[in-house]
Coordinates of N, CA and C in Angstrom, one line a residue:
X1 N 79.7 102.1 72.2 CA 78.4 102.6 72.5 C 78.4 104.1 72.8
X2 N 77.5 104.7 72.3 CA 76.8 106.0 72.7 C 76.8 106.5 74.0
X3 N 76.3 107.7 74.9 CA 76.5 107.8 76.0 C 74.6 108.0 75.8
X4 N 74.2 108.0 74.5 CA 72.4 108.2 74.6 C 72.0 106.4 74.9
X5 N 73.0 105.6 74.4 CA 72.7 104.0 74.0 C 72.8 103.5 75.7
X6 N 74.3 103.9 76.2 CA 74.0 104.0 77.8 C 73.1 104.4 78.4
X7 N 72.4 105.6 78.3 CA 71.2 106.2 79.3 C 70.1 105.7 79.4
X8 N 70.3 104.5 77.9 CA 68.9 104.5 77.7 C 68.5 102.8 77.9
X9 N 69.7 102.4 78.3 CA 69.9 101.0 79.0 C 69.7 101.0 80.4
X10 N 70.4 102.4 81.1 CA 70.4 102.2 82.7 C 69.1 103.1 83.1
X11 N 68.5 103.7 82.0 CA 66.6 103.6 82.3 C 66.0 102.6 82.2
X12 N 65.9 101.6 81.4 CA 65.1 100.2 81.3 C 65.5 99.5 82.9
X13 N 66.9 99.9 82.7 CA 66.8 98.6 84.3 C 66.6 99.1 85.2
X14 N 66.2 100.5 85.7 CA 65.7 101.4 86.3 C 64.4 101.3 86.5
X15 N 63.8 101.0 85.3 CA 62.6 101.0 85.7 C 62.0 99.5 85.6
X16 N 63.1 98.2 85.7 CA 62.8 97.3 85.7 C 62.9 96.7 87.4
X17 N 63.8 97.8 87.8 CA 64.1 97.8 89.0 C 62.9 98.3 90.0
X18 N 62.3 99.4 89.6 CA 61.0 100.1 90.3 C 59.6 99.2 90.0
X19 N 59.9 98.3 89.0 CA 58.8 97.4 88.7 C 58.8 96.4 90.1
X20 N 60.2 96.1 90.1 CA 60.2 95.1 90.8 C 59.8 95.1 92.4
X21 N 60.2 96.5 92.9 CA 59.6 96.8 94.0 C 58.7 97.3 94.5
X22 N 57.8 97.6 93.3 CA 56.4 98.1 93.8 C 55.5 96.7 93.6
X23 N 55.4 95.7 92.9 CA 54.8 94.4 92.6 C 55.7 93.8 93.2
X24 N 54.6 92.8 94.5 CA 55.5 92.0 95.5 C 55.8 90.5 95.0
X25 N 54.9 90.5 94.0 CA 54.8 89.1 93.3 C 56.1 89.1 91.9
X26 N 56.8 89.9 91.8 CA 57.9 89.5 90.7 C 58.7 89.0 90.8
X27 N 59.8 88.7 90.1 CA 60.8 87.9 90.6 C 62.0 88.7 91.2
X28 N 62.8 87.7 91.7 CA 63.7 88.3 92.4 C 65.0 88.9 91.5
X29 N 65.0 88.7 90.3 CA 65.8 89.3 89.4 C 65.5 90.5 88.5
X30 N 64.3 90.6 89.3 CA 64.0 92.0 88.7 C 64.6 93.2 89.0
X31 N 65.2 93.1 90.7 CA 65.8 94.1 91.7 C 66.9 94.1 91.2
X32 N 68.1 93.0 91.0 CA 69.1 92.8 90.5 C 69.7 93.2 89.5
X33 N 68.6 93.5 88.3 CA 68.9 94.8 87.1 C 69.1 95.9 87.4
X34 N 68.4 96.1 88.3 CA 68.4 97.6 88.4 C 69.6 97.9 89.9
X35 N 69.8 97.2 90.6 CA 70.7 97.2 91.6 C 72.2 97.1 90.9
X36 N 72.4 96.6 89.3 CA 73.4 96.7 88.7 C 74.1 98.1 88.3
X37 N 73.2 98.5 87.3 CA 72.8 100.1 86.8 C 72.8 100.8 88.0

């Protein structure tokens, strides 16, 4: 992998992460992506 293919992985979970905390109704594996990354 790329270092652009990495960046562009640990922004999705990043922002799957900031999904997760701003909407109280998502799931709890939403934090967990982004707490990976």
């Amino acid at each position: 992998m790329s270092t652009t293919t990495l960046k562009m992985i640990a922004l999705c979970a990043m922002f799957i992460d900031h999904i997760g905390q701003f909407f109280p109704e998502t799931p709890e594996w939403f934090n967990w992506i982004g707490r990976i990354s």
